[in-house]
PDB file of C-alpha atoms and ligand atoms in Angstrom:
ATOM      1  CA  ALA A 292     -46.930 -15.328  16.083  1.00 53.00           C
ATOM      2  CA  LYS A 293     -45.131 -16.862  19.027  1.00 57.00           C
ATOM      3  CA  GLN A 294     -44.902 -20.122  17.211  1.00 63.00           C
ATOM      4  CA  ALA A 295     -43.574 -18.416  14.076  1.00 63.00           C
ATOM      5  CA  GLY A 296     -40.981 -16.545  16.187  1.00 68.00           C
ATOM      6  CA  ARG A 297     -39.700 -19.747  17.733  1.00 67.00           C
ATOM      7  CA  HIS A 298     -39.503 -21.232  14.322  1.00 70.00           C
ATOM      8  CA  GLN A 299     -37.403 -18.287  13.127  1.00 73.00           C
ATOM      9  CA  VAL A 300     -34.988 -18.606  16.036  1.00 69.00           C
ATOM     10  CA  CYS A 301     -34.450 -22.248  15.250  1.00 73.00           C
ATOM     11  CA  TYR A 302     -33.890 -21.311  11.653  1.00 73.00           C
ATOM     12  CA  TYR A 303     -31.256 -18.726  12.483  1.00 72.00           C
ATOM     13  CA  ASN A 304     -29.532 -21.004  14.981  1.00 81.00           C
ATOM     14  CA  HIS A 305     -29.400 -23.608  12.325  1.00 81.00           C
ATOM     15  CA  ARG A 306     -27.973 -21.140   9.802  1.00 84.00           C
ATOM     16  CA  LEU A 307     -25.335 -19.918  12.316  1.00 84.00           C
ATOM     17  CA  GLN A 308     -24.374 -23.478  13.085  1.00 87.00           C
ATOM     18  CA  GLU A 309     -24.015 -24.228   9.392  1.00 87.00           C
ATOM     19  CA  GLN A 310     -21.826 -21.141   8.930  1.00 87.00           C
ATOM     20  CA  ALA A 311     -19.624 -22.036  11.892  1.00 89.00           C
ATOM     21  CA  HIS A 312     -19.271 -25.535  10.551  1.00 90.00           C
ATOM     22  CA  LYS A 313     -18.294 -24.270   7.083  1.00 88.00           C
ATOM     23  CA  ARG A 314     -15.710 -21.937   8.645  1.00 91.00           C
ATOM     24  CA  ALA A 315     -14.206 -24.693  10.697  1.00 93.00           C
ATOM     25  CA  GLU A 316     -14.125 -26.956   7.750  1.00 93.00           C
ATOM     26  CA  LEU A 317     -12.477 -24.347   5.543  1.00 93.00           C
ATOM     27  CA  GLU A 318      -9.944 -23.514   8.278  1.00 96.00           C
ATOM     28  CA  GLU A 319      -8.946 -27.187   8.510  1.00 96.00           C
ATOM     29  CA  GLY A 320      -8.748 -27.283   4.732  1.00 96.00           C
ATOM     30  CA  ILE A 321      -6.360 -24.323   4.649  1.00 97.00           C
ATOM     31  CA  ARG A 322      -4.148 -25.947   7.281  1.00 97.00           C
ATOM     32  CA  LEU A 323      -3.992 -29.134   5.226  1.00 96.00           C
ATOM     33  CA  ALA A 324      -3.496 -27.303   1.941  1.00 96.00           C
ATOM     34  CA  LEU A 325      -0.495 -25.440   3.482  1.00 95.00           C
ATOM     35  CA  GLU A 326       1.049 -28.755   4.578  1.00 94.00           C
ATOM     36  CA  GLN A 327       0.372 -30.419   1.227  1.00 93.00           C
ATOM     37  CA  GLN A 328       1.458 -27.453  -0.825  1.00 91.00           C
ATOM     38  CA  ALA A 329      -1.950 -27.281  -2.530  1.00 95.00           C
ATOM     39  CA  PHE A 330      -1.816 -23.515  -3.043  1.00 97.00           C
ATOM     40  CA  ARG A 331      -0.369 -21.947  -6.117  1.00 97.00           C
ATOM     41  CA  LEU A 332       0.157 -18.436  -7.396  1.00 98.00           C
ATOM     42  CA  VAL A 333      -1.145 -17.021 -10.694  1.00 98.00           C
ATOM     43  CA  TYR A 334       0.274 -13.808 -12.105  1.00 98.00           C
ATOM     44  CA  GLN A 335      -1.689 -10.930 -13.663  1.00 98.00           C
ATOM     45  CA  PRO A 336       0.368  -8.738 -15.952  1.00 98.00           C
ATOM     46  CA  GLN A 337       0.679  -4.982 -15.514  1.00 98.00           C
ATOM     47  CA  PHE A 338       1.533  -2.778 -18.499  1.00 98.00           C
ATOM     48  CA  ASP A 339       2.752   0.704 -19.292  1.00 98.00           C
ATOM     49  CA  GLN A 340       1.250   3.155 -21.838  1.00 97.00           C
ATOM     50  CA  GLN A 341       3.208   1.573 -24.677  1.00 96.00           C
ATOM     51  CA  GLY A 342       1.881  -1.887 -23.823  1.00 96.00           C
ATOM     52  CA  GLN A 343       5.219  -2.980 -22.444  1.00 96.00           C
ATOM     53  CA  LEU A 344       5.040  -5.504 -19.570  1.00 97.00           C
ATOM     54  CA  LEU A 345       6.102  -3.845 -16.290  1.00 98.00           C
ATOM     55  CA  GLY A 346       5.492  -6.688 -13.951  1.00 98.00           C
ATOM     56  CA  VAL A 347       2.746  -8.840 -12.412  1.00 98.00           C
ATOM     57  CA  GLU A 348       0.501  -9.073  -9.378  1.00 98.00           C
ATOM     58  CA  ALA A 349       0.690 -12.422  -7.594  1.00 98.00           C
ATOM     59  CA  LEU A 350      -2.767 -13.836  -6.740  1.00 98.00           C
ATOM     60  CA  ILE A 351      -3.295 -16.990  -4.758  1.00 98.00           C
ATOM     61  CA  ARG A 352      -5.329 -19.931  -6.000  1.00 97.00           C
ATOM     62  CA  TRP A 353      -6.541 -22.986  -4.155  1.00 97.00           C
ATOM     63  CA  GLN A 354      -7.544 -25.973  -6.228  1.00 93.00           C
ATOM     64  CA  ARG A 355      -9.371 -28.156  -3.731  1.00 92.00           C
ATOM     65  CA  GLY A 356     -10.075 -31.368  -5.565  1.00 90.00           C
ATOM     66  CA  GLU A 357     -12.589 -30.398  -8.321  1.00 92.00           C
ATOM     67  CA  GLU A 358     -13.339 -27.017  -6.768  1.00 92.00           C
ATOM     68  CA  LEU A 359     -11.400 -23.837  -7.267  1.00 94.00           C
ATOM     69  CA  VAL A 360     -11.944 -21.956  -3.981  1.00 93.00           C
ATOM     70  CA  SER A 361     -12.014 -18.193  -4.432  1.00 93.00           C
ATOM     71  CA  PRO A 362      -9.565 -16.165  -2.360  1.00 96.00           C
ATOM     72  CA  ALA A 363     -12.508 -13.938  -1.532  1.00 94.00           C
ATOM     73  CA  GLU A 364     -13.860 -16.896   0.348  1.00 94.00           C
ATOM     74  CA  PHE A 365     -10.755 -18.345   2.066  1.00 96.00           C
ATOM     75  CA  ILE A 366      -8.535 -15.266   2.653  1.00 96.00           C
ATOM     76  CA  PRO A 367     -10.967 -13.863   5.274  1.00 94.00           C
ATOM     77  CA  ILE A 368     -10.879 -17.181   7.094  1.00 95.00           C
ATOM     78  CA  ALA A 369      -7.116 -17.417   6.823  1.00 96.00           C
ATOM     79  CA  GLU A 370      -7.036 -13.903   8.302  1.00 94.00           C
ATOM     80  CA  SER A 371      -9.346 -14.514  11.262  1.00 92.00           C
ATOM     81  CA  SER A 372      -7.689 -17.820  12.147  1.00 95.00           C
ATOM     82  CA  GLY A 373      -4.166 -16.397  11.863  1.00 95.00           C
ATOM     83  CA  LEU A 374      -3.267 -18.917   9.172  1.00 97.00           C
ATOM     84  CA  ILE A 375      -2.668 -15.977   6.808  1.00 96.00           C
ATOM     85  CA  VAL A 376       0.650 -15.446   8.635  1.00 96.00           C
ATOM     86  CA  PRO A 377       2.323 -18.752   7.532  1.00 97.00           C
ATOM     87  CA  LEU A 378       0.374 -18.649   4.253  1.00 98.00           C
ATOM     88  CA  GLY A 379       1.592 -15.100   3.635  1.00 98.00           C
ATOM     89  CA  TYR A 380       5.214 -16.125   4.173  1.00 97.00           C
ATOM     90  CA  TRP A 381       4.716 -18.964   1.712  1.00 97.00           C
ATOM     91  CA  ILE A 382       3.321 -16.541  -0.833  1.00 98.00           C
ATOM     92  CA  LEU A 383       6.170 -14.069  -0.325  1.00 98.00           C
ATOM     93  CA  THR A 384       8.727 -16.838  -0.629  1.00 98.00           C
ATOM     94  CA  GLN A 385       7.263 -18.071  -3.913  1.00 98.00           C
ATOM     95  CA  ALA A 386       7.099 -14.575  -5.327  1.00 98.00           C
ATOM     96  CA  CYS A 387      10.679 -13.782  -4.293  1.00 98.00           C
ATOM     97  CA  GLN A 388      11.984 -17.038  -5.801  1.00 98.00           C
ATOM     98  CA  GLN A 389      10.284 -16.098  -9.044  1.00 98.00           C
ATOM     99  CA  LEU A 390      11.778 -12.604  -8.943  1.00 98.00           C
ATOM    100  CA  ALA A 391      15.231 -14.050  -8.382  1.00 98.00           C
ATOM    101  CA  SER A 392      14.808 -16.346 -11.329  1.00 98.00           C
ATOM    102  CA  TRP A 393      13.684 -13.501 -13.595  1.00 98.00           C
ATOM    103  CA  ALA A 394      16.579 -11.399 -12.354  1.00 97.00           C
ATOM    104  CA  GLN A 395      19.019 -13.888 -13.927  1.00 96.00           C
ATOM    105  CA  GLN A 396      17.722 -13.327 -17.482  1.00 94.00           C
ATOM    106  CA  PRO A 397      18.393  -9.952 -19.070  1.00 95.00           C
ATOM    107  CA  ALA A 398      14.956  -9.745 -20.763  1.00 95.00           C
ATOM    108  CA  THR A 399      13.039 -10.313 -17.524  1.00 97.00           C
ATOM    109  CA  ALA A 400      15.482  -8.715 -15.140  1.00 97.00           C
ATOM    110  CA  ALA A 401      13.503  -5.499 -14.691  1.00 96.00           C
ATOM    111  CA  LEU A 402      10.111  -7.141 -14.010  1.00 98.00           C
ATOM    112  CA  ARG A 403       8.491  -6.520 -10.646  1.00 98.00           C
ATOM    113  CA  ILE A 404       6.111  -8.655  -8.616  1.00 98.00           C
ATOM    114  CA  ALA A 405       3.391  -7.151  -6.482  1.00 98.00           C
ATOM    115  CA  VAL A 406       2.226  -9.237  -3.463  1.00 98.00           C
ATOM    116  CA  ASN A 407      -0.954  -8.610  -1.435  1.00 98.00           C
ATOM    117  CA  ILE A 408      -0.419  -8.212   2.304  1.00 97.00           C
ATOM    118  CA  SER A 409      -3.265  -8.582   4.863  1.00 93.00           C
ATOM    119  CA  ALA A 410      -3.578  -6.569   8.039  1.00 87.00           C
ATOM    120  CA  ARG A 411      -2.946  -9.632  10.182  1.00 89.00           C
ATOM    121  CA  GLN A 412       0.397 -10.165   8.360  1.00 94.00           C
ATOM    122  CA  LEU A 413       1.642  -6.633   8.837  1.00 93.00           C
ATOM    123  CA  GLN A 414       0.682  -6.863  12.529  1.00 91.00           C
ATOM    124  CA  ASP A 415       2.974  -9.816  13.038  1.00 94.00           C
ATOM    125  CA  ALA A 416       5.911  -8.561  15.093  1.00 95.00           C
ATOM    126  CA  GLN A 417       8.353 -10.520  12.940  1.00 97.00           C
ATOM    127  CA  PHE A 418       7.013  -9.242   9.642  1.00 97.00           C
ATOM    128  CA  VAL A 419       9.845  -6.948   8.644  1.00 98.00           C
ATOM    129  CA  ASP A 420      12.491  -9.429   9.803  1.00 98.00           C
ATOM    130  CA  GLN A 421      10.825 -12.251   7.964  1.00 98.00           C
ATOM    131  CA  VAL A 422      10.586 -10.258   4.728  1.00 98.00           C
ATOM    132  CA  ARG A 423      14.242  -9.338   5.070  1.00 98.00           C
ATOM    133  CA  HIS A 424      15.097 -12.997   5.632  1.00 98.00           C
ATOM    134  CA  ILE A 425      13.025 -14.111   2.592  1.00 98.00           C
ATOM    135  CA  LEU A 426      14.672 -11.550   0.382  1.00 98.00           C
ATOM    136  CA  LEU A 427      18.152 -12.622   1.476  1.00 98.00           C
ATOM    137  CA  ALA A 428      17.418 -16.306   1.267  1.00 98.00           C
ATOM    138  CA  SER A 429      16.040 -16.025  -2.247  1.00 98.00           C
ATOM    139  CA  SER A 430      18.475 -13.267  -3.378  1.00 97.00           C
ATOM    140  CA  ALA A 431      15.543 -11.488  -5.009  1.00 98.00           C
ATOM    141  CA  PRO A 432      16.088  -7.832  -5.957  1.00 98.00           C
ATOM    142  CA  ALA A 433      14.114  -5.918  -3.273  1.00 98.00           C
ATOM    143  CA  GLN A 434      13.579  -2.976  -5.613  1.00 98.00           C
ATOM    144  CA  GLN A 435      11.355  -5.166  -7.739  1.00 98.00           C
ATOM    145  CA  LEU A 436       9.235  -6.476  -4.885  1.00 98.00           C
ATOM    146  CA  GLU A 437       6.129  -4.447  -4.318  1.00 98.00           C
ATOM    147  CA  LEU A 438       3.796  -4.920  -1.359  1.00 98.00           C
ATOM    148  CA  GLU A 439       0.140  -4.062  -1.805  1.00 98.00           C
ATOM    149  CA  LEU A 440      -1.427  -2.684   1.357  1.00 95.00           C
ATOM    150  CA  THR A 441      -4.955  -1.323   1.893  1.00 90.00           C
ATOM    151  CA  GLU A 442      -6.023   1.895   3.531  1.00 84.00           C
ATOM    152  CA  SER A 443      -8.145   0.266   6.217  1.00 80.00           C
ATOM    153  CA  LEU A 444      -5.187  -1.921   7.110  1.00 79.00           C
ATOM    154  CA  LEU A 445      -2.825   1.008   7.522  1.00 81.00           C
ATOM    155  CA  LEU A 446      -5.234   3.207   9.491  1.00 78.00           C
ATOM    156  CA  GLN A 447      -5.779   0.555  12.166  1.00 80.00           C
ATOM    157  CA  ASP A 448      -2.641   1.687  13.879  1.00 84.00           C
ATOM    158  CA  LEU A 449      -1.141   4.460  11.831  1.00 86.00           C
ATOM    159  CA  PRO A 450       2.118   5.101  13.735  1.00 89.00           C
ATOM    160  CA  VAL A 451       3.000   1.403  13.734  1.00 91.00           C
ATOM    161  CA  SER A 452       2.045   0.982  10.072  1.00 91.00           C
ATOM    162  CA  ARG A 453       4.135   4.006   9.086  1.00 92.00           C
ATOM    163  CA  SER A 454       7.157   2.727  10.953  1.00 95.00           C
ATOM    164  CA  LYS A 455       6.915  -0.715   9.378  1.00 96.00           C
ATOM    165  CA  MET A 456       6.423   0.792   5.914  1.00 96.00           C
ATOM    166  CA  GLN A 457       9.526   2.901   6.491  1.00 97.00           C
ATOM    167  CA  GLN A 458      11.555  -0.162   7.486  1.00 98.00           C
ATOM    168  CA  LEU A 459      10.307  -2.071   4.402  1.00 98.00           C
ATOM    169  CA  ARG A 460      11.270   0.836   2.111  1.00 98.00           C
ATOM    170  CA  GLU A 461      14.715   0.938   3.688  1.00 98.00           C
ATOM    171  CA  LEU A 462      15.062  -2.651   2.488  1.00 98.00           C
ATOM    172  CA  GLY A 463      14.392  -1.242  -1.001  1.00 98.00           C
ATOM    173  CA  ILE A 464      10.832  -2.650  -1.257  1.00 98.00           C
ATOM    174  CA  ARG A 465       8.134  -0.635  -3.037  1.00 98.00           C
ATOM    175  CA  ILE A 466       4.753  -0.007  -1.436  1.00 97.00           C
ATOM    176  CA  SER A 467       1.440   0.306  -3.290  1.00 97.00           C
ATOM    177  CA  LEU A 468      -1.853   1.426  -1.823  1.00 95.00           C
ATOM    178  CA  ASP A 469      -4.452  -1.137  -3.055  1.00 95.00           C
ATOM    179  CA  ASP A 470      -8.128  -0.422  -3.605  1.00 92.00           C
ATOM    180  CA  PHE A 471      -7.329   3.283  -3.395  1.00 91.00           C
ATOM    181  CA  GLY A 472     -10.372   5.510  -2.925  1.00 85.00           C
ATOM    182  CA  THR A 473     -12.646   2.885  -1.309  1.00 87.00           C
ATOM    183  CA  GLY A 474     -11.641   3.463   2.319  1.00 78.00           C
ATOM    184  CA  PHE A 475     -12.890   7.066   2.710  1.00 68.00           C
ATOM    185  CA  SER A 476      -9.780   7.706   4.755  1.00 70.00           C
ATOM    186  CA  SER A 477      -8.309  11.055   5.402  1.00 76.00           C
ATOM    187  CA  LEU A 478      -6.114  12.192   2.528  1.00 81.00           C
ATOM    188  CA  HIS A 479      -4.102  14.133   5.046  1.00 81.00           C
ATOM    189  CA  GLN A 480      -3.082  10.904   6.818  1.00 82.00           C
ATOM    190  CA  LEU A 481      -2.531   9.001   3.561  1.00 82.00           C
ATOM    191  CA  VAL A 482      -0.229  11.509   1.940  1.00 80.00           C
ATOM    192  CA  HIS A 483       2.098  11.352   4.888  1.00 85.00           C
ATOM    193  CA  LEU A 484       2.661   7.630   4.410  1.00 91.00           C
ATOM    194  CA  PRO A 485       5.808   6.367   2.695  1.00 94.00           C
ATOM    195  CA  LEU A 486       4.261   5.197  -0.597  1.00 96.00           C
ATOM    196  CA  ASP A 487       5.397   4.496  -4.101  1.00 97.00           C
ATOM    197  CA  GLN A 488       2.138   3.829  -5.881  1.00 97.00           C
ATOM    198  CA  LEU A 489      -1.636   4.314  -5.777  1.00 96.00           C
ATOM    199  CA  LYS A 490      -3.799   1.593  -7.222  1.00 97.00           C
ATOM    200  CA  ILE A 491      -7.153   2.939  -8.435  1.00 96.00           C
ATOM    201  CA  ASP A 492      -9.862   0.555  -7.379  1.00 95.00           C
ATOM    202  CA  GLN A 493     -11.806  -1.242 -10.050  1.00 96.00           C
ATOM    203  CA  SER A 494     -15.082   0.257  -8.848  1.00 95.00           C
ATOM    204  CA  PHE A 495     -13.898   3.597 -10.270  1.00 96.00           C
ATOM    205  CA  VAL A 496     -12.626   2.081 -13.468  1.00 97.00           C
ATOM    206  CA  ALA A 497     -15.808   0.026 -14.267  1.00 97.00           C
ATOM    207  CA  PRO A 498     -18.110   3.003 -14.980  1.00 96.00           C
ATOM    208  CA  LEU A 499     -15.589   4.890 -17.117  1.00 96.00           C
ATOM    209  CA  GLY A 500     -17.157   5.962 -20.441  1.00 90.00           C
ATOM    210  CA  GLN A 501     -20.637   6.099 -18.927  1.00 91.00           C
ATOM    211  CA  ASP A 502     -20.357   8.032 -15.703  1.00 88.00           C
ATOM    212  CA  THR A 503     -18.696  11.438 -15.617  1.00 89.00           C
ATOM    213  CA  LYS A 504     -18.460  11.424 -11.851  1.00 91.00           C
ATOM    214  CA  ALA A 505     -16.417   8.231 -11.892  1.00 91.00           C
ATOM    215  CA  ALA A 506     -14.148   9.916 -14.497  1.00 94.00           C
ATOM    216  CA  ALA A 507     -13.749  12.907 -12.205  1.00 95.00           C
ATOM    217  CA  VAL A 508     -12.674  10.618  -9.298  1.00 93.00           C
ATOM    218  CA  VAL A 509     -10.160   8.839 -11.514  1.00 96.00           C
ATOM    219  CA  GLN A 510      -8.773  12.183 -12.803  1.00 97.00           C
ATOM    220  CA  THR A 511      -8.452  13.394  -9.198  1.00 95.00           C
ATOM    221  CA  ILE A 512      -6.419  10.335  -8.211  1.00 95.00           C
ATOM    222  CA  LEU A 513      -4.204  10.735 -11.282  1.00 97.00           C
ATOM    223  CA  ASP A 514      -3.577  14.365 -10.409  1.00 96.00           C
ATOM    224  CA  LEU A 515      -2.912  13.485  -6.810  1.00 94.00           C
ATOM    225  CA  GLY A 516      -0.287  10.939  -7.928  1.00 95.00           C
ATOM    226  CA  ASP A 517       1.274  13.528 -10.131  1.00 96.00           C
ATOM    227  CA  ASN A 518       1.459  16.115  -7.411  1.00 94.00           C
ATOM    228  CA  LEU A 519       2.844  13.694  -4.839  1.00 93.00           C
ATOM    229  CA  SER A 520       5.227  12.009  -7.306  1.00 96.00           C
ATOM    230  CA  LEU A 521       3.480   8.645  -6.856  1.00 96.00           C
ATOM    231  CA  GLU A 522       2.955   6.128  -9.623  1.00 98.00           C
ATOM    232  CA  VAL A 523      -0.726   5.404 -10.318  1.00 98.00           C
ATOM    233  CA  ILE A 524      -1.993   2.101 -11.748  1.00 98.00           C
ATOM    234  CA  ALA A 525      -5.614   1.462 -12.789  1.00 98.00           C
ATOM    235  CA  GLU A 526      -6.899  -2.048 -12.016  1.00 98.00           C
ATOM    236  CA  GLY A 527      -9.921  -3.874 -13.383  1.00 98.00           C
ATOM    237  CA  VAL A 528      -9.548  -2.490 -16.909  1.00 98.00           C
ATOM    238  CA  GLU A 529     -12.058  -4.660 -18.786  1.00 98.00           C
ATOM    239  CA  THR A 530     -12.950  -2.795 -21.991  1.00 98.00           C
ATOM    240  CA  GLU A 531     -11.420  -0.839 -24.821  1.00 97.00           C
ATOM    241  CA  VAL A 532     -13.466   2.223 -23.759  1.00 97.00           C
ATOM    242  CA  GLN A 533     -12.124   2.133 -20.212  1.00 98.00           C
ATOM    243  CA  TYR A 534      -8.512   1.668 -21.485  1.00 98.00           C
ATOM    244  CA  GLN A 535      -8.772   4.539 -23.980  1.00 97.00           C
ATOM    245  CA  THR A 536     -10.393   6.827 -21.452  1.00 97.00           C
ATOM    246  CA  LEU A 537      -7.625   6.104 -18.960  1.00 98.00           C
ATOM    247  CA  LEU A 538      -4.954   6.703 -21.567  1.00 98.00           C
ATOM    248  CA  LYS A 539      -6.498  10.003 -22.508  1.00 97.00           C
ATOM    249  CA  MET A 540      -6.574  11.007 -18.873  1.00 97.00           C
ATOM    250  CA  GLY A 541      -2.850  10.416 -18.628  1.00 98.00           C
ATOM    251  CA  CYS A 542      -2.878   7.091 -16.713  1.00 98.00           C
ATOM    252  CA  GLU A 543       0.496   5.375 -17.163  1.00 98.00           C
ATOM    253  CA  GLN A 544      -0.026   1.892 -15.823  1.00 98.00           C
ATOM    254  CA  PHE A 545      -2.782  -0.686 -16.410  1.00 98.00           C
ATOM    255  CA  GLN A 546      -4.021  -4.035 -15.129  1.00 98.00           C
ATOM    256  CA  GLY A 547      -7.165  -5.881 -16.083  1.00 98.00           C
ATOM    257  CA  TYR A 548      -8.915  -8.558 -18.151  1.00 98.00           C
ATOM    258  CA  TYR A 549      -8.900  -6.344 -21.235  1.00 98.00           C
ATOM    259  CA  LEU A 550      -5.090  -6.553 -21.256  1.00 98.00           C
ATOM    260  CA  ALA A 551      -4.464  -9.933 -19.587  1.00 98.00           C
ATOM    261  CA  ARG A 552      -6.062 -12.281 -17.044  1.00 98.00           C
ATOM    262  CA  PRO A 553      -4.264 -13.724 -14.059  1.00 98.00           C
ATOM    263  CA  MET A 554      -2.342 -16.712 -15.442  1.00 98.00           C
ATOM    264  CA  SER A 555       0.078 -19.500 -14.657  1.00 97.00           C
ATOM    265  CA  LEU A 556       3.816 -19.116 -15.213  1.00 97.00           C
ATOM    266  CA  GLU A 557       3.589 -21.341 -18.291  1.00 97.00           C
ATOM    267  CA  ALA A 558       0.851 -19.178 -19.761  1.00 97.00           C
ATOM    268  CA  LEU A 559       2.947 -16.081 -19.045  1.00 97.00           C
ATOM    269  CA  GLU A 560       5.934 -17.448 -20.982  1.00 95.00           C
ATOM    270  CA  PRO A 561       4.912 -16.197 -24.483  1.00 94.00           C
ATOM    271  CA  LEU A 562       4.562 -12.687 -23.100  1.00 95.00           C
ATOM    272  CA  LEU A 563       8.018 -12.885 -21.485  1.00 95.00           C
ATOM    273  CA  GLN A 564       9.430 -14.011 -24.889  1.00 93.00           C
ATOM    274  CA  THR A 565       8.373 -10.707 -26.414  1.00 89.00           C
ATOM    275  CA  LEU A 566      10.355  -8.612 -23.906  1.00 91.00           C
ATOM    276  CA  LYS A 567      13.282  -6.679 -25.296  1.00 76.00           C
ATOM    277  CA  ILE A 568      16.553  -6.755 -23.434  1.00 69.00           C
ATOM    278  CA  GLN A 569      16.813  -3.465 -21.552  1.00 60.00           C
TER     279      GLN A 569
HETATM  280  P1  C2E B 751      -7.305  -7.497  -5.087  1.00 55.92           P
HETATM  281  O1  C2E B 751      -6.008  -7.425  -4.427  1.00 55.92           O
HETATM  282  O2  C2E B 751      -8.064  -6.216  -5.292  1.00 55.92           O
HETATM  283  O3  C2E B 751      -7.076  -8.238  -6.493  1.00 55.92           O
HETATM  284  C1  C2E B 751      -7.690  -7.933  -7.688  1.00 55.92           C
HETATM  285  C2  C2E B 751      -8.772  -8.927  -8.024  1.00 55.92           C
HETATM  286  O4  C2E B 751      -9.397  -8.531  -9.209  1.00 55.92           O
HETATM  287  C3  C2E B 751      -8.264 -10.326  -8.336  1.00 55.92           C
HETATM  288  O5  C2E B 751      -9.225 -11.265  -7.929  1.00 55.92           O
HETATM  289  C4  C2E B 751      -8.171 -10.322  -9.863  1.00 55.92           C
HETATM  290  O6  C2E B 751      -8.220 -11.616 -10.431  1.00 55.92           O
HETATM  291  C5  C2E B 751      -9.388  -9.520 -10.197  1.00 55.92           C
HETATM  292  N1  C2E B 751      -9.329  -8.892 -11.506  1.00 55.92           N
HETATM  293  C6  C2E B 751      -8.238  -8.549 -12.250  1.00 55.92           C
HETATM  294  N2  C2E B 751      -8.548  -7.922 -13.375  1.00 55.92           N
HETATM  295  C7  C2E B 751      -9.876  -7.826 -13.393  1.00 55.92           C
HETATM  296  C8  C2E B 751     -10.865  -7.241 -14.300  1.00 55.92           C
HETATM  297  O7  C2E B 751     -10.498  -6.693 -15.325  1.00 55.92           O
HETATM  298  N3  C2E B 751     -12.164  -7.319 -13.928  1.00 55.92           N
HETATM  299  C9  C2E B 751     -12.584  -7.893 -12.757  1.00 55.92           C
HETATM  300  N4  C2E B 751     -13.899  -7.911 -12.492  1.00 55.92           N
HETATM  301  N5  C2E B 751     -11.709  -8.449 -11.882  1.00 55.92           N
HETATM  302  C10 C2E B 751     -10.364  -8.371 -12.205  1.00 55.92           C
HETATM  303  P2  C2E B 751      -8.873 -12.544  -7.052  1.00 55.92           P
HETATM  304  O8  C2E B 751      -7.607 -13.144  -7.569  1.00 55.92           O
HETATM  305  O9  C2E B 751     -10.102 -13.345  -6.996  1.00 55.92           O
HETATM  306  O10 C2E B 751      -8.549 -11.960  -5.621  1.00 55.92           O
HETATM  307  C11 C2E B 751      -9.543 -11.365  -4.828  1.00 55.92           C
HETATM  308  C12 C2E B 751      -8.932 -10.748  -3.621  1.00 55.92           C
HETATM  309  O11 C2E B 751      -8.402 -11.743  -2.724  1.00 55.92           O
HETATM  310  C13 C2E B 751      -7.806  -9.768  -3.884  1.00 55.92           C
HETATM  311  O12 C2E B 751      -8.307  -8.500  -4.297  1.00 55.92           O
HETATM  312  C14 C2E B 751      -7.061  -9.757  -2.583  1.00 55.92           C
HETATM  313  O13 C2E B 751      -7.720  -8.899  -1.686  1.00 55.92           O
HETATM  314  C15 C2E B 751      -7.253 -11.208  -2.112  1.00 55.92           C
HETATM  315  N6  C2E B 751      -6.050 -11.971  -2.483  1.00 55.92           N
HETATM  316  C16 C2E B 751      -5.786 -12.621  -3.640  1.00 55.92           C
HETATM  317  N7  C2E B 751      -4.532 -13.196  -3.594  1.00 55.92           N
HETATM  318  C17 C2E B 751      -4.042 -12.866  -2.352  1.00 55.92           C
HETATM  319  C18 C2E B 751      -2.802 -13.162  -1.724  1.00 55.92           C
HETATM  320  O14 C2E B 751      -1.860 -13.793  -2.242  1.00 55.92           O
HETATM  321  N8  C2E B 751      -2.680 -12.677  -0.457  1.00 55.92           N
HETATM  322  C19 C2E B 751      -3.603 -11.931   0.204  1.00 55.92           C
HETATM  323  N9  C2E B 751      -3.375 -11.440   1.408  1.00 55.92           N
HETATM  324  N10 C2E B 751      -4.795 -11.639  -0.398  1.00 55.92           N
HETATM  325  C20 C2E B 751      -4.998 -12.108  -1.690  1.00 55.92           C
HETATM  326 CA1   CA B 752      -4.180  -6.308  -4.882  1.00 55.92          CA
HETATM  327 CA1   CA B 753      -7.309  -4.136  -5.557  1.00 55.92          CA
HETATM  328 CA1   CA B 754     -10.316  -5.501  -4.060  1.00 55.92          CA
END
């Protein structure tokens, strides 16, 4: 038994060493990719009830040679290493430049772009100033920039989060609460935050049509949005059944593979061509 135990320890040490090595290697990779501009953004469309394009969520992609590294893999490392701060400003800059370019064409002028913001980014003392600077430098319309924050992020330091959110909204920026419903946070605290939108997490959307409890949760979030005058968007809409169920429940905004996948700007172009001038 003693022998086996020692063997196990060696095995775990080895595993830990491997993990540490992988992390260090990814961290170095992120640093290089930032320098070499190897990241790009893809855009996933968001639609209203009539199927009209409302805007897009910007999602980062890292093509590392042959391999497409998932953000689920490298974002956590960018966060723990602090590299998410410069990477996040790069993402915001790209998104704002795109917004500014759309703003110049009547057909695309009303489109909005949602950008994901990590806890570590919001914690940066310069965050609000940097966002203001990026908006000014790009001359993007602030009203069409939406920042997606998560519950767990905001609750880490609620008074500071609230104050930063307030300052961002004073710039005209919209704020969406991403993955809503997964954080088990106090509704009392959440409803007192300056928000524009709730984003229903895909875990509640996935079972729609099969699970009446999931439907009850979705309906509750839709009612909450109604009562608080917040927009509500459902994400992860993958099937006709989910889409129809959401429509029947009164959901007004949709995002998911059933409607459109995250795509490059070039791939988005045909969709933009169909937009009517507002
Ligand atoms: P998220 O913010 O919850 O983003 C939604 C994820 O769901 C995206 O994965 C999107 O591609 C995927 N998705 C969209 N529609 C569907 C669908 O119908 N079914 C399913 N199963 N999935 C769908 P992605 O792009 O791999 O991003 C994963 C996570 O990585 C994001 O989750 C977000 O937390 C983070 N992330 C992605 N881009 C950025 C970024 O630019 N900045 C930061 N800070 N985080 C990012
Ligand atoms: Ca998001
Ligand atoms: Ca989400
Ligand atoms: Ca998520």
